Each structure stands twice: as structure tokens, then as C-alpha cells.
Amino acid sequence: MTEQSNKIMAEMQVRKSKKQKEAFRSWLCGELEAAGYAPRVETGFAARNVVAGDPDKAKVLLTAHYDTQPVLPVPNVITPRNPFFFVLYQVLIVLPLFIVVAVVEGVLLSLIEVVELETLAGKLLLFLMPLSAIGICTFFIWWMLDGKANQHTANDNTSGVLTLLETALALPAGHRDRVCFVFFDNEEKGMFGSAAFSRKHKQVKKNTVVLNFDCVGDGDSIQFFPQEKLKKDEDTLKRMEAAFFPAGGKDVQVVRGFSVYPSDNANFKRGAGVCALKHKPVVGYYMDRIHTSKDTVLDEANIALLRDGNLRYIDGQD
């Protein structure tokens, strides 16, 4: 990997607070400028995206979110091609919340049964029942979205940031008008950055191919998950397959069947989410470790494969 990528891995894996994001954007823009780009920061609702290139003229957008997530006690396991396990795991994650709420409400209810409702204590307990449930749910949501920063983000989504940066630094100057690089803010809080960008660039949202790299560092199967409109464009899908081919024991797939990959690609009609997955029987293809302290794996071969594929794909945009 380049010197810039090694610096990010060593010093800038945490990009969560306002100060951390500002420092990263400043450094990133400086590196892109030194490489001959003219990066800028586009502001939108609750987001600041770094843009290098002209999105309204580019043939393809290469994107990744640079913000990082809070650390959670359990990983956010994703199974893009297995809807049953996808939904089941999301239910299991929120199940402890319902258990805690039920226990607290049960304790309050038992106390209500031994006091007179007309007394101050009774009225206070009646007031606390809905308030406690709201408070617990609010804390749970805050923890999921804005809790303590995860110190290890090798896969989610430092890997996507490195893919964009490695591609940008290796791209010949004569091909740079064909592509726009966009580093999205606040994907982890609800895809705010890509939503703001797509509202500002409406034609891009509708018509431009957007390859969004999110969690591409941990797994031997590199998979592309196109949105429904892009799935109907078989010529473009075949060009992707021709550009991104297996190397170094890696598998590459452009998935045409049912899939759910919840990332910034969802905000673009012709977007495709790109990730690295593992495989097990029954569960099928899956991603794990993200949003926890175990997110420490970055397979440099994945970054090289995607960088080289990006260069070939851009070269084919006449």
C-alpha cells in the first residue's frame, strides 16, 4: 500500500468526533491536492463530503464513507444474500433492549401494586413507567449511533477509504475527467452524507454508475450488489465483471439475484455496494467483526484487487 494508506491505518482509524473528522478531511484534501486533484468539501444536512472531480460530468463515481462507528458489545453481522438470517440477527440485537424494558416495567408495576395510586408515590410510579421505557430506548439508540468511538475500523470503513485513495493516487492524469471520488460523511448515523449528495446532484442519483466501497478488507469473496435499476443494465454489469476479475485466490461476483446491502449505494438508482464476505454452510455469505474491537483485519490483497479493477473500469469509460 502507499505511504498515505499506511498513515491512515497507523494514525487515523478513528474518524468520529467533529475534531477527528476535520483533521482527516484537511489531511485528505492536502494529499489529493499534492497528487494533482482539486478536492473540495460539500456541505449538506449533518454531513461534510470530500469530493474530488466533477460528479455531474463523470462517467462513474467511486465512493466510500469515511466516518466511523461507536464500539458495540456484539458485532453487526450482515448476510446480504440470506434475508432470513439478516432479519433474524437484527431481531436478536434488539432483543436485550426489550428484555431490559420488560424487567424495569415489571419492577415498577410490582411497586404500584403495593402503594395507593392516589398517593404521591403512586402517581410518581405511574409517571415513571412510560418515562423509563422511553429513557431506556433513547439510551440504546444513542449508544448504537453515537456512543464511544470504536478504536479499530480496519474493515468498516477504513478499507473503503483506502480503496478510493489508492485508486486516485494511481489513476493517470488523462483519465481523471472520467471519474469523481466522493468520501461520504455520516453513513453510520443514517447515510446522511450520501443522501445530501444525491439531493444536490439529482442527475447523478438517477443516471450515473456509483460504486460504493464499504467493508472490503476482511473476506475472500468480493461481491458487487447493484440496485434494481443497475441490475437491468446487463452491459454495464458485464463490463464490471470484465474489469474486476479474481486474483490471488479471491472470488469476485456481481450479484444479480436478491440481495440486501445497507450502505450509501442505496441512495443512487445505478449504485452498487461492494464488500468482502466470508462463507459458511447454511448462513452462506456473511460479514462479521464490524462495530467491535475485533475489526482489525485488512487484507491488502483486497485493496490491490479493487484498485486495479477500478483503474481498468475507468479506462473502459470512453
XYZ file of C-alpha atoms in Angstrom:
318
model
C 0.000 0.000 0.000
C 1.018 3.638 -0.398
C 2.583 5.754 2.328
C -0.749 7.571 2.672
C -2.672 4.352 3.287
C -0.179 3.183 5.884
C -0.529 6.525 7.683
C -4.316 6.174 7.841
C -4.022 2.650 9.253
C -1.441 3.728 11.819
C -2.808 7.115 12.904
C -6.309 7.868 11.593
C -8.556 4.849 12.028
C -10.853 6.847 14.320
C -12.830 9.496 12.435
C -15.881 10.038 14.605
C -15.763 13.321 16.518
C -16.014 16.718 14.843
C -12.336 17.379 15.545
C -11.222 13.993 14.201
C -13.242 14.422 11.027
C -11.941 17.941 10.418
C -8.353 16.755 10.841
C -8.899 13.850 8.445
C -10.608 15.979 5.802
C -7.813 18.538 5.953
C -5.141 15.862 5.593
C -7.029 14.042 2.819
C -7.572 17.212 0.793
C -3.889 18.030 1.155
C -2.843 14.627 -0.166
C -5.277 14.833 -3.095
C -4.069 18.330 -3.961
C -0.471 17.117 -3.913
C -1.494 14.396 -6.369
C -2.963 16.955 -8.802
C -6.649 16.927 -7.813
C -8.771 19.888 -6.763
C -10.757 18.454 -3.830
C -13.486 20.379 -2.066
C -15.789 19.835 0.870
C -19.506 19.829 0.040
C -21.764 20.511 2.994
C -25.244 19.106 3.385
C -27.625 18.179 6.150
C -25.482 16.926 9.050
C -22.659 15.957 6.689
C -19.468 17.167 5.031
C -18.416 15.157 1.988
C -14.992 15.331 0.352
C -15.342 15.466 -3.436
C -12.520 15.164 -5.989
C -13.717 15.550 -9.576
C -16.860 16.764 -11.318
C -19.739 14.444 -10.377
C -22.072 15.909 -12.993
C -19.658 15.134 -15.846
C -18.011 11.930 -14.601
C -18.833 8.588 -16.207
C -18.553 6.811 -12.869
C -18.452 7.750 -9.187
C -16.247 5.850 -6.739
C -17.455 6.363 -3.172
C -16.864 5.299 0.420
C -17.885 6.679 3.802
C -15.058 7.990 5.968
C -16.939 8.362 9.274
C -16.503 5.627 11.860
C -18.855 3.951 14.285
C -19.233 3.538 18.054
C -17.959 0.326 19.598
C -20.694 -2.189 20.375
C -20.678 -5.291 22.622
C -21.639 -7.539 19.705
C -20.689 -7.360 16.017
C -23.099 -6.184 13.349
C -23.247 -9.416 11.358
C -24.568 -8.910 7.814
C -25.746 -11.635 5.410
C -26.610 -9.778 2.183
C -27.859 -12.857 0.322
C -29.704 -14.598 3.159
C -32.741 -12.492 4.145
C -33.843 -14.903 6.887
C -30.572 -14.656 8.821
C -30.322 -10.950 8.042
C -33.662 -10.218 9.736
C -33.122 -12.790 12.497
C -29.833 -11.252 13.564
C -31.266 -7.726 13.637
C -34.064 -9.022 15.883
C -31.558 -10.712 18.185
C -29.588 -7.471 18.523
C -32.611 -5.520 19.791
C -33.961 -8.388 21.920
C -31.903 -7.384 25.001
C -33.493 -3.930 24.801
C -36.983 -5.404 25.110
C -35.827 -7.634 27.978
C -34.408 -4.680 29.918
C -37.560 -2.623 29.317
C -39.757 -5.553 30.390
C -37.768 -6.092 33.599
C -37.842 -2.403 34.574
C -41.553 -2.098 33.780
C -42.221 -5.276 35.773
C -40.434 -3.891 38.823
C -42.354 -0.623 38.613
C -45.643 -2.477 38.166
C -44.970 -4.616 41.237
C -44.309 -1.470 43.269
C -47.541 0.103 42.039
C -49.470 -2.882 43.354
C -48.309 -2.232 46.935
C -48.965 1.517 47.081
C -52.075 3.626 46.796
C -52.375 5.164 43.325
C -53.794 8.344 44.800
C -50.647 8.940 46.854
C -47.641 10.892 45.638
C -45.615 7.662 45.412
C -48.323 6.018 43.302
C -48.586 8.953 40.938
C -44.792 9.073 40.612
C -44.606 5.379 39.712
C -47.339 5.785 37.082
C -45.344 8.659 35.616
C -42.106 6.688 35.640
C -43.452 3.669 33.744
C -43.645 5.226 30.261
C -40.749 7.575 31.023
C -38.419 4.702 31.922
C -39.221 2.838 28.701
C -38.598 5.968 26.636
C -35.362 6.648 28.507
C -34.008 3.125 28.009
C -34.858 3.146 24.291
C -33.295 6.582 23.853
C -30.084 5.444 25.543
C -29.973 2.313 23.377
C -30.375 4.350 20.173
C -27.725 6.847 21.302
C -25.322 4.006 22.090
C -25.893 2.440 18.655
C -25.427 5.711 16.755
C -23.200 7.978 18.821
C -21.623 6.036 21.661
C -17.934 5.653 22.482
C -15.784 5.559 19.350
C -14.548 2.214 18.088
C -10.744 2.363 18.040
C -10.444 -0.360 15.390
C -12.052 0.283 11.997
C -9.808 -1.601 9.581
C -12.723 -3.088 7.655
C -15.537 -0.638 8.409
C -14.722 1.559 6.677
C -11.037 2.331 6.571
C -10.823 -0.342 3.860
C -13.207 1.624 1.622
C -11.319 4.876 2.201
C -8.039 3.189 1.269
C -9.589 1.735 -1.889
C -10.592 5.212 -3.088
C -7.315 6.834 -2.126
C -5.167 4.089 -3.668
C -7.185 4.345 -6.896
C -6.975 8.136 -7.004
C -3.222 8.166 -6.478
C -2.635 5.512 -9.165
C -5.022 6.959 -11.769
C -3.309 8.525 -14.815
C -3.973 12.246 -15.198
C -5.544 11.698 -18.614
C -8.337 9.566 -17.135
C -9.299 11.779 -14.201
C -12.090 13.592 -16.019
C -13.949 10.264 -16.328
C -14.368 9.701 -12.589
C -15.340 11.501 -9.414
C -14.206 10.341 -5.970
C -16.581 11.043 -3.079
C -15.798 10.371 0.580
C -19.169 10.423 2.371
C -19.764 11.644 5.904
C -22.201 10.193 8.468
C -23.128 6.904 6.836
C -23.114 5.341 10.287
C -25.792 7.755 11.530
C -28.219 7.143 8.681
C -26.453 7.665 5.334
C -26.775 11.454 5.734
C -23.768 12.250 3.561
C -24.865 10.295 0.507
C -28.452 11.486 0.929
C -27.319 15.132 0.914
C -25.058 14.492 -2.085
C -27.773 12.760 -4.116
C -30.218 15.606 -3.431
C -27.689 18.118 -4.709
C -26.687 16.082 -7.769
C -30.033 14.767 -8.998
C -28.809 13.535 -12.388
C -26.061 11.567 -10.697
C -28.663 9.990 -8.435
C -30.670 8.873 -11.465
C -28.170 8.047 -14.169
C -24.533 7.680 -13.071
C -22.948 4.371 -12.101
C -21.822 4.626 -8.468
C -19.505 2.006 -6.994
C -19.631 2.292 -3.206
C -16.876 0.503 -1.277
C -17.918 -0.368 2.261
C -16.159 -3.082 4.302
C -13.923 -4.541 1.597
C -10.978 -5.558 3.776
C -11.986 -8.805 5.503
C -13.091 -11.747 3.347
C -12.058 -13.680 0.245
C -15.230 -13.107 -1.782
C -15.520 -9.608 -3.256
C -19.158 -9.042 -4.164
C -20.988 -6.266 -6.014
C -24.638 -5.656 -5.078
C -26.283 -3.446 -7.736
C -29.509 -1.546 -7.151
C -32.564 -2.659 -9.144
C -32.110 -0.167 -11.988
C -28.490 -1.177 -12.450
C -29.423 -4.870 -12.423
C -31.379 -4.260 -15.618
C -28.275 -2.915 -17.392
C -26.589 -6.160 -18.337
C -23.958 -4.457 -20.494
C -22.694 -2.430 -17.534
C -22.676 -5.477 -15.264
C -20.607 -7.389 -17.803
C -18.134 -4.509 -18.014
C -17.755 -4.680 -14.236
C -17.077 -8.399 -14.406
C -14.520 -7.802 -17.138
C -12.723 -5.153 -15.082
C -12.845 -6.805 -11.654
C -11.657 -10.368 -12.034
C -10.388 -12.831 -9.411
C -6.761 -12.632 -8.335
C -4.643 -14.110 -5.574
C -7.226 -16.712 -4.614
C -10.011 -14.154 -4.324
C -13.511 -14.682 -5.671
C -15.338 -11.824 -7.425
C -19.098 -11.825 -8.026
C -21.566 -9.339 -9.481
C -24.815 -10.448 -7.823
C -27.904 -10.284 -9.980
C -30.333 -12.085 -7.679
C -31.934 -10.951 -4.426
C -29.633 -9.111 -2.050
C -29.741 -6.505 0.710
C -26.613 -4.460 1.355
C -27.438 -1.445 3.556
C -24.947 1.253 2.620
C -24.663 4.537 0.703
C -25.298 2.829 -2.643
C -28.982 2.763 -1.674
C -29.224 6.499 -2.451
C -28.371 6.018 -6.150
C -30.545 4.364 -8.788
C -27.486 2.941 -10.549
C -25.432 2.324 -7.453
C -23.681 -0.867 -6.421
C -22.458 -1.727 -2.961
C -19.104 -3.504 -2.880
C -17.947 -5.542 0.110
C -15.803 -8.516 1.104
C -17.558 -11.555 2.521
C -16.772 -14.906 4.110
C -18.779 -18.086 3.613
C -20.220 -20.818 5.815
C -22.784 -23.555 5.147
C -26.424 -22.664 5.916
C -25.647 -18.996 6.665
C -23.991 -18.505 3.288
C -22.013 -15.335 2.629
C -21.567 -13.130 5.686
C -19.624 -10.269 7.262
C -18.671 -10.115 10.933
C -16.406 -8.300 13.428
C -17.507 -4.815 12.364
C -18.547 -2.307 15.057
C -16.360 -4.114 17.611
C -12.772 -4.027 18.838
C -12.124 -7.102 16.666
C -12.367 -5.064 13.458
C -8.614 -5.274 12.929
C -8.312 -7.297 9.708
C -7.318 -5.552 6.489
C -6.306 -7.832 3.632
C -4.102 -5.684 1.409
C -4.737 -8.083 -1.481
C -8.385 -6.965 -1.488
C -7.390 -3.308 -1.759
C -4.977 -4.082 -4.601
C -7.600 -6.124 -6.467
C -10.172 -3.346 -6.213
C -7.686 -0.600 -7.068
C -6.605 -2.436 -10.209
C -10.222 -3.215 -11.112
C -11.173 0.437 -10.673
C -8.351 1.502 -12.986
C -9.465 -0.967 -15.661
C -13.115 0.037 -15.282
C -12.281 3.746 -15.589
C -10.036 3.036 -18.579
C -13.043 1.457 -20.315
C -15.203 4.584 -19.908
C -14.870 6.250 -23.324
